[in-house]
Coordinates of C-alpha atoms in Angstrom, one line a residue:
X1 CA -9.7 -65.4 -25.7
X2 CA -7.8 -62.7 -28.2
X3 CA -9.4 -61.5 -31.2
X4 CA -7.7 -59.1 -34.2
X5 CA -10.5 -55.8 -33.8
X6 CA -12.2 -55.4 -37.0
X7 CA -15.0 -53.2 -37.7
X8 CA -17.8 -56.4 -38.7
X9 CA -16.5 -57.5 -34.7
X10 CA -17.1 -53.8 -32.7
X11 CA -21.1 -54.5 -34.2
X12 CA -21.3 -57.0 -31.4
X13 CA -18.6 -56.8 -28.9
X14 CA -15.8 -54.2 -27.2
X15 CA -12.3 -54.8 -27.9
X16 CA -10.1 -53.6 -24.7
X17 CA -6.9 -52.5 -25.2
X18 CA -4.4 -53.6 -27.6
X19 CA -1.5 -55.6 -25.8
X20 CA 0.3 -57.7 -28.9
X21 CA 0.8 -57.1 -32.8
X22 CA 1.7 -60.3 -34.7
X23 CA 2.2 -59.6 -38.6
X24 CA 0.0 -61.1 -41.6
X25 CA 3.2 -63.5 -43.4
X26 CA 2.9 -65.7 -46.9
X27 CA 4.2 -69.7 -46.5
X28 CA 5.4 -70.5 -49.4
X29 CA 7.5 -73.6 -50.7
X30 CA 11.5 -73.4 -49.8
X31 CA 13.2 -72.4 -52.1
X32 CA 14.6 -75.5 -54.2
X33 CA 17.9 -75.6 -56.3
X34 CA 17.2 -76.0 -60.4
X35 CA 17.4 -78.7 -62.3
X36 CA 19.6 -77.7 -65.5
X37 CA 19.3 -80.2 -68.0
X38 CA 20.9 -77.6 -70.8
X39 CA 23.1 -76.2 -68.9
X40 CA 26.1 -76.5 -71.8
X41 CA 24.3 -74.8 -73.6
X42 CA 22.6 -72.0 -70.9
X43 CA 26.3 -70.8 -70.2
X44 CA 26.4 -68.5 -73.0
X45 CA 22.9 -66.3 -74.3
X46 CA 21.2 -66.9 -77.3
X47 CA 23.0 -63.7 -78.7
X48 CA 26.4 -65.0 -78.2
X49 CA 25.9 -68.3 -79.6
X50 CA 24.9 -66.7 -82.4
X51 CA 27.3 -64.6 -82.8
X52 CA 30.1 -67.5 -82.4
X53 CA 28.3 -69.2 -85.1
X54 CA 27.7 -66.1 -87.4
X55 CA 32.4 -65.6 -87.0
X56 CA 32.8 -69.5 -87.8
X57 CA 30.4 -68.5 -91.4
X58 CA 32.6 -65.3 -91.9
X59 CA 35.6 -66.8 -91.3
X60 CA 35.3 -69.7 -93.6
X61 CA 34.0 -67.2 -95.9
X62 CA 36.7 -64.8 -96.1
X63 CA 39.2 -67.6 -95.9
X64 CA 37.2 -69.2 -99.1
X65 CA 37.1 -66.0 -100.4
X66 CA 41.0 -65.2 -100.3
X67 CA 41.2 -68.8 -101.7
X68 CA 39.0 -68.1 -105.1
X69 CA 41.1 -64.7 -105.3
X70 CA 44.5 -66.2 -104.9
X71 CA 43.5 -69.4 -107.7
X72 CA 42.2 -66.1 -109.8
X73 CA 45.7 -64.5 -109.8
X74 CA 48.3 -67.6 -110.2
X75 CA 46.0 -70.6 -109.6
X76 CA 46.5 -71.6 -106.5
X77 CA 43.7 -74.8 -105.4
X78 CA 42.3 -74.9 -102.1
X79 CA 39.1 -76.1 -100.3
X80 CA 35.6 -75.0 -100.7
X81 CA 33.9 -72.6 -98.0
X82 CA 32.1 -75.1 -96.6
X83 CA 35.3 -77.1 -95.5
X84 CA 36.6 -73.4 -94.8
X85 CA 34.1 -73.1 -92.6
X86 CA 34.5 -76.3 -90.4
X87 CA 38.0 -75.7 -90.1
X88 CA 37.0 -72.4 -88.1
X89 CA 34.6 -75.0 -86.4
X90 CA 37.2 -77.1 -85.7
X91 CA 39.6 -74.4 -84.1
X92 CA 36.7 -72.9 -81.6
X93 CA 36.4 -76.3 -80.3
X94 CA 39.9 -77.0 -79.5
X95 CA 40.4 -79.4 -82.7
X96 CA 43.1 -78.9 -85.2
X97 CA 42.6 -78.8 -89.1
X98 CA 45.1 -79.5 -92.6
X99 CA 42.7 -77.3 -94.6
X100 CA 44.1 -73.9 -93.8
X101 CA 46.2 -72.5 -96.6
X102 CA 49.7 -71.9 -95.6
X103 CA 50.1 -68.2 -96.4
X104 CA 49.9 -64.8 -95.1
X105 CA 46.3 -64.3 -95.4
X106 CA 45.3 -67.0 -94.3
X107 CA 47.1 -66.7 -91.5
X108 CA 46.5 -64.0 -90.4
X109 CA 42.2 -65.2 -90.4
X110 CA 43.0 -68.6 -88.1
X111 CA 45.3 -66.2 -86.1
X112 CA 42.6 -64.2 -85.3
X113 CA 40.0 -67.1 -85.0
X114 CA 42.6 -68.9 -82.5
X115 CA 42.8 -65.7 -80.3
X116 CA 38.6 -66.0 -80.1
X117 CA 38.7 -69.7 -79.0
X118 CA 40.8 -69.3 -76.6
X119 CA 39.1 -66.0 -75.0
X120 CA 35.6 -67.7 -75.8
X121 CA 37.1 -71.4 -73.9
X122 CA 38.3 -69.5 -71.0
X123 CA 35.0 -67.6 -70.2
X124 CA 33.3 -70.9 -71.0
X125 CA 35.3 -72.5 -68.6
X126 CA 35.1 -70.0 -65.8
X127 CA 31.7 -69.9 -66.4
X128 CA 30.5 -73.3 -66.2
X129 CA 33.0 -73.8 -63.0
X130 CA 31.1 -70.8 -61.3
X131 CA 27.0 -72.7 -62.3
X132 CA 28.5 -75.6 -60.9
X133 CA 30.4 -74.5 -57.8
X134 CA 26.9 -72.3 -57.2
X135 CA 24.0 -73.8 -57.1
X136 CA 21.0 -71.3 -58.4
X137 CA 18.1 -72.0 -56.2
X138 CA 14.4 -70.8 -57.3
X139 CA 13.6 -67.1 -55.5
X140 CA 11.8 -67.0 -52.2
X141 CA 8.5 -65.3 -52.0
X142 CA 8.8 -62.9 -49.2
X143 CA 5.6 -60.5 -50.6
X144 CA 2.4 -60.3 -52.0
X145 CA 3.9 -59.0 -55.0
X146 CA 6.2 -61.8 -55.7
X147 CA 3.1 -64.5 -54.4
X148 CA 0.9 -62.8 -57.4
X149 CA 3.9 -63.1 -60.2
X150 CA 3.8 -67.2 -59.8
X151 CA 1.8 -69.6 -60.6
X152 CA 0.8 -70.4 -56.5
X153 CA -3.2 -69.7 -55.2
X154 CA -3.1 -67.7 -52.2
X155 CA -4.8 -69.7 -49.5
X156 CA -7.2 -68.2 -46.3
X157 CA -8.3 -69.6 -43.7
X158 CA -12.0 -68.5 -43.4
X159 CA -12.7 -65.8 -41.1
X160 CA -9.5 -65.1 -40.1
X161 CA -7.9 -61.5 -39.9
X162 CA -6.8 -61.9 -44.0
X163 CA -10.4 -63.1 -44.6
X164 CA -12.1 -60.2 -43.7
X165 CA -9.0 -58.1 -45.4
X166 CA -9.5 -59.0 -48.8
X167 CA -13.0 -59.9 -48.2
X168 CA -14.1 -56.7 -46.9
X169 CA -11.9 -53.9 -46.4
X170 CA -10.0 -51.8 -49.3
X171 CA -7.5 -53.7 -49.8
X172 CA -6.4 -52.0 -53.4
X173 CA -5.2 -52.8 -56.8
X174 CA -3.4 -56.0 -55.1
X175 CA -6.0 -57.1 -52.7
X176 CA -8.7 -57.4 -55.9
X177 CA -6.0 -59.7 -57.5
X178 CA -6.2 -61.9 -54.5
X179 CA -9.9 -62.0 -54.0
X180 CA -10.3 -63.1 -57.4
X181 CA -7.4 -66.5 -57.7
X182 CA -7.3 -67.3 -53.7
X183 CA -9.3 -70.3 -52.0
X184 CA -10.4 -70.2 -48.5
X185 CA -10.2 -73.0 -46.1
X186 CA -11.8 -73.5 -42.6
X187 CA -9.3 -73.7 -39.5
X188 CA -9.8 -77.8 -39.4
X189 CA -8.7 -77.9 -43.0
X190 CA -5.6 -76.3 -42.7
X191 CA -4.2 -77.8 -39.9
X192 CA -4.2 -81.4 -41.7
X193 CA -1.4 -82.8 -44.3
X194 CA -3.4 -82.9 -47.0
X195 CA -3.1 -79.5 -46.6
X196 CA 0.4 -78.5 -45.6
X197 CA 1.5 -80.9 -48.4
X198 CA 0.3 -78.3 -51.0
X199 CA 1.8 -75.9 -49.7
X200 CA 4.8 -77.9 -49.1
X201 CA 4.4 -78.7 -52.8
X202 CA 4.0 -74.9 -54.3
X203 CA 0.9 -75.6 -55.4
X204 CA -0.6 -73.0 -52.4
X205 CA 0.8 -69.5 -50.6
X206 CA -0.8 -69.7 -47.1
X207 CA -1.8 -66.0 -45.8
X208 CA -1.9 -66.0 -42.4
X209 CA -1.3 -64.1 -39.2
X210 CA 2.4 -65.4 -38.2
X211 CA 1.2 -67.2 -34.8
X212 CA -1.1 -69.5 -36.7
X213 CA 0.8 -69.5 -39.8
X214 CA 4.0 -71.0 -38.7
X215 CA 2.1 -73.0 -35.6
X216 CA 0.2 -75.0 -38.4
X217 CA 2.9 -75.4 -40.8
X218 CA 6.3 -76.1 -38.1
X219 CA 4.6 -78.6 -36.6
X220 CA 5.6 -81.2 -39.6
X221 CA 9.3 -79.9 -40.1
X222 CA 11.9 -82.3 -38.9
X223 CA 15.3 -81.3 -37.2
X224 CA 17.9 -82.7 -39.7
X225 CA 15.6 -82.5 -42.5
X226 CA 15.9 -79.6 -45.1
X227 CA 13.2 -77.0 -44.2
X228 CA 10.0 -77.5 -46.4
X229 CA 8.7 -73.8 -46.1
X230 CA 9.5 -70.2 -46.4
X231 CA 8.4 -67.8 -44.0
X232 CA 7.8 -64.3 -46.5
X233 CA 10.2 -61.6 -45.0
X234 CA 7.6 -59.2 -45.8
X235 CA 4.4 -58.8 -43.6
X236 CA 1.3 -58.0 -45.6
X237 CA -0.2 -55.7 -42.9
X238 CA -0.1 -55.6 -39.0
X239 CA -2.5 -57.4 -36.7
X240 CA -3.6 -55.9 -33.0
X241 CA -4.5 -58.3 -30.9
X242 CA -6.8 -57.4 -27.8
X243 CA -9.9 -59.5 -25.3
X244 CA -12.9 -59.3 -26.8
X245 CA -15.8 -58.6 -24.5
X246 CA -19.3 -58.5 -24.6
X247 CA -21.2 -55.2 -25.1
X248 CA -21.0 -52.9 -22.5
X249 CA -19.6 -55.5 -20.2
X250 CA -18.6 -54.2 -16.7
X251 CA -15.3 -56.1 -16.5
X252 CA -13.3 -54.5 -19.9
X253 CA -12.3 -51.4 -18.0
X254 CA -10.7 -53.7 -15.1
X255 CA -9.1 -56.1 -17.2
X256 CA -7.8 -52.7 -19.5
X257 CA -6.2 -51.2 -15.8
X258 CA -4.8 -54.7 -15.2

């Protein structure tokens, strides 16, 4: 049978010539559409909402101040600052108001507010149309960096090539982070639905050679149904396949010739 040549195995067996390669990949939950219960508020950022609220309050204060100054000059009566803030807010949500003074200063302020309301309303409608027309999905896990940025637990098959790589070889800083949080399973466990289901629901990120990982998870995919799994596009490493022979086997060289 074929084995991945690793240093520990060379102590007890001999490997023939390399005849194929097999990438180590990450199998994870397929991207899911985001459910946004507060979508109407998420169209604009918090800074934009704060600017809009500040503009409403500012316009109300300006009009209230102008009315107060005019009252001191010629006795013109008007509403309070809170009423003018409310009137500005009505304009922002496309509602009419009878509280605006009918002289040039207030008309200038109200005209500016109306212009801002038209621009903001157009941007809001366009943005919410784009949000609804193009559904957002969770980002796929295509690399080890992506996996470590999530809450997924790396799952590795015992005595596999990735297992040896992360435990016994120099796998770098990221390999150390994987060793600290990974869980190890037997090959029998990883072929059962109890484990595969936890990969599909986003509990585990399954790290194994492509032939093994895709074979174990692919048996639970169904034609005509949404995909349950995502295969990472960036391989973690490349494994080499070769036939294994007993030490000093006389047939090794004959197989190498074939």
